[in-house]
Amino acid sequence: MTDEIINRIKRNLSGNPDLDRDYLVSQLDFYKDHESAYEIIKEISRLIWQSLDFYLDDNDNESKKTNVSRILDEVIPLIENRDKKIALEKLENFMSHFNDKYENKEIHKESDFKSNSSITEIQYMRYEENKLSRNPKSYNINQKKNRVNWRKDVKINKMSKSDDEETSHLKEYHSFLNPLEEILFYKYIGLEKELAHIPFNEPLFDLYYIYGTLLLENDDFAKAEEYFLKALRINPVSSKTILSLADIYKSKTRTYNRFFLYNVDALKFAYKKEDIARAYRNFGFFYVEENQLDIAAVFYDFSLNFDFNKQAFRELEYIKSRGFNTEINRKDAEMIIESKNIQVGINPFVLDTLKIISADLEYKKHYIGALYFYRILYDLTKDNQILGKINSIQNRI
């Protein structure tokens, strides 16, 4: 069975490293709960690294495994085997002597986690909405043609050591999972400096996110915040990172200003249903703490449109036991959510961008990439026309 799955994954590879990498990432998520997950994920990971060689010269040191990739190779199997204590110890030791040469040190404010002052703005890169200090190099939305140009030749901004040392202060270093995330970055955040992509074999985002998660589970809130913010500096539109930060401020600050604002942005950037539902559950928690149980019920109930989560059901039962109505009409719920200046459902820009990217890739016959984005779109919309697109493309591969 395992060999059959792996062979099917290999047959679906197109030979285009960009598209294959995104397809393989989608398969990592698809098979994460499979009974043979370890063997399947190990092989998929090998194929992902193999696809990266396309960008690198044979004699290029970037094609070799870095210290960051090596430590993650050690730590991830430990986490999967629930040996989180050992995983944390390994990362603690690694971080004690690790130097991040790609860190965006000047962009973010110093953390005020230890203070109890009221927070009036989100603590990460925020610029005037829709501001683009320079045109995107990799992905360009053309409003007239309504298409996205997805280029592969600028994925890595290679620099010599001398160039890196002399110009690093003029660059912003970022890494995104896919073109959708980079487009979200350009629309809502923008650049103050020149964009430089962190090389693929330096998975710094994963390093910081995983370390932050282990620290959070170990109740080391201040240090977890530090490393989640490092991850957010690399990918400021990562909804899962923003939601992890919200978890810290959910219980460890006196006011919920920052908790509320983080959830607003997580919802804006989210394109996975579980992240959208998690944000709405957090708003439910917020209004419980505000002693507005009728409003909290709206958010917990609305979250079930995206994820049938046991916690949401438990909270609704509690609110019902307090004498409040928990059966809310969808239209009424949307009006209440909108009255709180909170996004209703999926960000329309996310849906529009997914449609543009999917159609563009299908038009260019990049079928694996089109499938990847059509599947995200279908998961969000359950649109039968999108399902028809998926079935049609699968028959062509």
PDB file of N, CA and C in Angstrom, residues 83-118:
ATOM      1  N   ASP A  83       8.436  12.471  21.135  1.00  0.00           N
ATOM      2  CA  ASP A  83       9.601  12.698  22.006  1.00  0.00           C
ATOM      3  C   ASP A  83       9.916  14.192  22.023  1.00  0.00           C
ATOM      4  N   LYS A  84       8.926  14.994  22.432  1.00  0.00           N
ATOM      5  CA  LYS A  84       9.053  16.444  22.327  1.00  0.00           C
ATOM      6  C   LYS A  84      10.083  17.012  23.298  1.00  0.00           C
ATOM      7  N   LYS A  85      10.274  16.369  24.425  1.00  0.00           N
ATOM      8  CA  LYS A  85      11.264  16.853  25.387  1.00  0.00           C
ATOM      9  C   LYS A  85      12.666  16.788  24.795  1.00  0.00           C
ATOM     10  N   ILE A  86      12.980  15.660  24.153  1.00  0.00           N
ATOM     11  CA  ILE A  86      14.297  15.503  23.516  1.00  0.00           C
ATOM     12  C   ILE A  86      14.428  16.471  22.350  1.00  0.00           C
ATOM     13  N   ALA A  87      13.339  16.640  21.578  1.00  0.00           N
ATOM     14  CA  ALA A  87      13.355  17.578  20.446  1.00  0.00           C
ATOM     15  C   ALA A  87      13.651  18.988  20.927  1.00  0.00           C
ATOM     16  N   LEU A  88      13.023  19.384  22.028  1.00  0.00           N
ATOM     17  CA  LEU A  88      13.246  20.720  22.579  1.00  0.00           C
ATOM     18  C   LEU A  88      14.683  20.880  23.063  1.00  0.00           C
ATOM     19  N   GLU A  89      15.212  19.862  23.698  1.00  0.00           N
ATOM     20  CA  GLU A  89      16.599  19.925  24.180  1.00  0.00           C
ATOM     21  C   GLU A  89      17.572  20.086  23.019  1.00  0.00           C
ATOM     22  N   LYS A  90      17.327  19.372  21.927  1.00  0.00           N
ATOM     23  CA  LYS A  90      18.197  19.484  20.752  1.00  0.00           C
ATOM     24  C   LYS A  90      18.148  20.895  20.166  1.00  0.00           C
ATOM     25  N   LEU A  91      16.936  21.446  20.079  1.00  0.00           N
ATOM     26  CA  LEU A  91      16.802  22.788  19.529  1.00  0.00           C
ATOM     27  C   LEU A  91      17.378  23.841  20.471  1.00  0.00           C
ATOM     28  N   GLU A  92      17.219  23.653  21.760  1.00  0.00           N
ATOM     29  CA  GLU A  92      17.815  24.572  22.735  1.00  0.00           C
ATOM     30  C   GLU A  92      19.323  24.637  22.526  1.00  0.00           C
ATOM     31  N   ASN A  93      19.934  23.491  22.385  1.00  0.00           N
ATOM     32  CA  ASN A  93      21.393  23.429  22.186  1.00  0.00           C
ATOM     33  C   ASN A  93      21.789  24.069  20.861  1.00  0.00           C
ATOM     34  N   PHE A  94      21.012  23.791  19.808  1.00  0.00           N
ATOM     35  CA  PHE A  94      21.319  24.348  18.487  1.00  0.00           C
ATOM     36  C   PHE A  94      21.206  25.862  18.507  1.00  0.00           C
ATOM     37  N   MET A  95      20.141  26.378  19.100  1.00  0.00           N
ATOM     38  CA  MET A  95      19.895  27.817  19.106  1.00  0.00           C
ATOM     39  C   MET A  95      20.929  28.578  19.934  1.00  0.00           C
ATOM     40  N   SER A  96      21.548  27.909  20.890  1.00  0.00           N
ATOM     41  CA  SER A  96      22.521  28.586  21.751  1.00  0.00           C
ATOM     42  C   SER A  96      23.742  29.076  20.979  1.00  0.00           C
ATOM     43  N   HIS A  97      23.990  28.497  19.803  1.00  0.00           N
ATOM     44  CA  HIS A  97      25.159  28.932  19.015  1.00  0.00           C
ATOM     45  C   HIS A  97      24.795  29.239  17.559  1.00  0.00           C
ATOM     46  N   PHE A  98      23.475  29.361  17.269  1.00  0.00           N
ATOM     47  CA  PHE A  98      23.057  29.616  15.890  1.00  0.00           C
ATOM     48  C   PHE A  98      23.035  31.105  15.589  1.00  0.00           C
ATOM     49  N   ASN A  99      23.562  31.475  14.422  1.00  0.00           N
ATOM     50  CA  ASN A  99      23.558  32.859  13.965  1.00  0.00           C
ATOM     51  C   ASN A  99      22.788  32.951  12.653  1.00  0.00           C
ATOM     52  N   ASP A 100      21.714  33.724  12.656  1.00  0.00           N
ATOM     53  CA  ASP A 100      20.855  33.863  11.481  1.00  0.00           C
ATOM     54  C   ASP A 100      21.329  35.055  10.645  1.00  0.00           C
ATOM     55  N   LYS A 101      21.947  34.761   9.511  1.00  0.00           N
ATOM     56  CA  LYS A 101      22.480  35.836   8.667  1.00  0.00           C
ATOM     57  C   LYS A 101      21.398  36.495   7.811  1.00  0.00           C
ATOM     58  N   TYR A 102      20.171  35.929   7.838  1.00  0.00           N
ATOM     59  CA  TYR A 102      19.088  36.495   7.033  1.00  0.00           C
ATOM     60  C   TYR A 102      18.075  37.259   7.868  1.00  0.00           C
ATOM     61  N   GLU A 103      18.342  37.480   9.129  1.00  0.00           N
ATOM     62  CA  GLU A 103      17.342  38.074  10.012  1.00  0.00           C
ATOM     63  C   GLU A 103      17.041  39.526   9.641  1.00  0.00           C
ATOM     64  N   ASN A 104      15.752  39.862   9.599  1.00  0.00           N
ATOM     65  CA  ASN A 104      15.308  41.236   9.340  1.00  0.00           C
ATOM     66  C   ASN A 104      15.268  41.990  10.660  1.00  0.00           C
ATOM     67  N   LYS A 105      16.412  42.405  11.139  1.00  0.00           N
ATOM     68  CA  LYS A 105      16.504  42.941  12.493  1.00  0.00           C
ATOM     69  C   LYS A 105      15.854  44.305  12.655  1.00  0.00           C
ATOM     70  N   GLU A 106      15.833  45.105  11.607  1.00  0.00           N
ATOM     71  CA  GLU A 106      15.396  46.494  11.763  1.00  0.00           C
ATOM     72  C   GLU A 106      13.902  46.692  11.537  1.00  0.00           C
ATOM     73  N   ILE A 107      13.199  45.661  11.119  1.00  0.00           N
ATOM     74  CA  ILE A 107      11.819  45.851  10.701  1.00  0.00           C
ATOM     75  C   ILE A 107      10.844  45.831  11.875  1.00  0.00           C
ATOM     76  N   HIS A 108      11.105  45.007  12.865  1.00  0.00           N
ATOM     77  CA  HIS A 108      10.122  44.803  13.909  1.00  0.00           C
ATOM     78  C   HIS A 108      10.453  45.531  15.187  1.00  0.00           C
ATOM     79  N   LYS A 109       9.378  45.811  15.927  1.00  0.00           N
ATOM     80  CA  LYS A 109       9.545  46.474  17.209  1.00  0.00           C
ATOM     81  C   LYS A 109      10.022  45.470  18.255  1.00  0.00           C
ATOM     82  N   GLU A 110      10.609  45.996  19.289  1.00  0.00           N
ATOM     83  CA  GLU A 110      10.994  45.149  20.405  1.00  0.00           C
ATOM     84  C   GLU A 110       9.729  44.643  21.093  1.00  0.00           C
ATOM     85  N   SER A 111       9.754  43.405  21.545  1.00  0.00           N
ATOM     86  CA  SER A 111       8.589  42.823  22.205  1.00  0.00           C
ATOM     87  C   SER A 111       8.275  43.543  23.506  1.00  0.00           C
ATOM     88  N   ASP A 112       6.992  43.754  23.757  1.00  0.00           N
ATOM     89  CA  ASP A 112       6.588  44.281  25.054  1.00  0.00           C
ATOM     90  C   ASP A 112       5.686  43.272  25.749  1.00  0.00           C
ATOM     91  N   PHE A 113       5.968  41.991  25.508  1.00  0.00           N
ATOM     92  CA  PHE A 113       5.200  40.902  26.091  1.00  0.00           C
ATOM     93  C   PHE A 113       5.152  40.998  27.611  1.00  0.00           C
ATOM     94  N   LYS A 114       6.247  41.410  28.226  1.00  0.00           N
ATOM     95  CA  LYS A 114       6.311  41.420  29.685  1.00  0.00           C
ATOM     96  C   LYS A 114       5.587  42.618  30.292  1.00  0.00           C
ATOM     97  N   SER A 115       5.184  43.564  29.470  1.00  0.00           N
ATOM     98  CA  SER A 115       4.441  44.706  29.989  1.00  0.00           C
ATOM     99  C   SER A 115       2.954  44.394  29.939  1.00  0.00           C
ATOM    100  N   ASN A 116       2.173  45.130  30.679  1.00  0.00           N
ATOM    101  CA  ASN A 116       0.736  44.943  30.680  1.00  0.00           C
ATOM    102  C   ASN A 116       0.016  46.143  30.073  1.00  0.00           C
ATOM    103  N   SER A 117       0.739  46.924  29.299  1.00  0.00           N
ATOM    104  CA  SER A 117       0.134  48.108  28.703  1.00  0.00           C
ATOM    105  C   SER A 117      -0.827  47.710  27.599  1.00  0.00           C
ATOM    106  N   SER A 118      -1.765  48.583  27.311  1.00  0.00           N
ATOM    107  CA  SER A 118      -2.735  48.326  26.257  1.00  0.00           C
ATOM    108  C   SER A 118      -2.049  48.352  24.895  1.00  0.00           C
TER     109      SER A 118
END
